[in-house]
Amino acid sequence: MIGKFATSKAGHDKTKLYVIIKEDSEYVYLADGDLKPFEKPKKKSKKHIQIIHKFQDENLTKKLLLKERVFDEEIKRAIKLYKQSLEEKSK
């Protein structure tokens, strides 16, 4: 699941878009590059997120899997590209 996009299904951040940067057996750790930076990700139960399988930023995923340094700007850019792709499809 690392590198995939996910939206929150519950909580005050419901419908917010994140990138999964880490996971364990019960939880995923989410970052948006803004309110939840890479260094302080949001811990969320797996049952409270909806994974988006249609889109993935390959460069970001590769860096996360290789445990390379990821900058918040890269996460913001990936989210922006995803939102742009949604807008293009809706036209």
XYZ file of C-alpha atoms in Angstrom:
91
model
C 0.000 0.000 0.000
C 2.966 2.338 0.388
C 2.854 5.148 -2.165
C -0.846 4.779 -2.910
C -3.314 7.603 -2.473
C -6.052 7.276 0.117
C -8.967 9.305 1.375
C -10.126 9.387 4.948
C -13.536 7.766 5.550
C -13.928 8.862 9.176
C -12.925 11.603 11.566
C -12.611 15.369 11.268
C -10.523 14.915 8.115
C -13.200 12.916 6.289
C -12.680 12.982 2.466
C -9.155 14.471 2.782
C -6.626 13.097 0.321
C -3.323 11.661 1.576
C -0.387 9.552 0.417
C 0.379 6.391 2.396
C 4.014 6.680 3.454
C 4.238 3.773 5.904
C 2.137 0.901 7.207
C 2.078 -1.741 9.897
C -0.397 -4.511 10.711
C -3.237 -2.243 11.917
C -2.375 1.296 10.877
C -1.215 3.374 7.955
C 0.734 6.597 8.213
C -0.519 9.351 5.948
C 1.033 12.590 4.730
C -0.307 15.430 2.596
C 2.827 17.586 2.594
C 0.954 20.437 4.261
C -0.866 19.944 7.572
C 0.532 16.431 7.852
C 4.149 16.611 6.681
C 6.334 13.589 5.925
C 8.137 13.944 9.267
C 4.893 13.921 11.305
C 2.420 11.688 9.469
C -1.151 11.029 10.551
C -1.664 7.600 12.095
C -4.970 6.155 10.906
C -6.637 2.765 11.191
C -6.732 0.851 7.895
C -10.490 0.466 8.190
C -10.914 4.270 8.181
C -9.321 4.894 4.786
C -10.354 4.302 1.188
C -7.423 3.390 -1.054
C -7.359 4.867 -4.557
C -6.081 2.241 -6.989
C -6.505 4.256 -10.207
C -3.535 6.583 -9.781
C -0.059 6.336 -8.312
C 3.024 8.537 -8.584
C 5.747 6.079 -9.602
C 8.698 8.282 -8.564
C 7.250 8.942 -5.122
C 6.404 5.266 -4.594
C 9.909 4.226 -5.610
C 11.501 6.662 -3.144
C 9.223 5.503 -0.312
C 9.938 1.819 -0.956
C 13.691 2.432 -1.120
C 13.412 4.478 2.099
C 14.923 7.524 0.419
C 14.316 11.062 1.642
C 10.937 12.381 0.505
C 10.201 16.093 0.616
C 6.791 17.566 1.406
C 6.857 19.380 -1.940
C 6.990 16.018 -3.727
C 3.921 14.814 -1.842
C 2.049 18.055 -2.565
C 2.976 17.788 -6.248
C 1.755 14.182 -6.470
C -1.582 15.123 -4.862
C -1.917 18.109 -7.208
C -1.272 15.886 -10.256
C -3.901 13.423 -9.058
C -6.477 16.186 -8.612
C -5.655 17.547 -12.085
C -6.155 14.103 -13.607
C -9.593 13.930 -11.978
C -10.522 17.330 -13.414
C -9.419 16.278 -16.896
C -11.505 13.112 -16.733
C -14.590 15.045 -15.652
C -14.398 17.378 -18.684
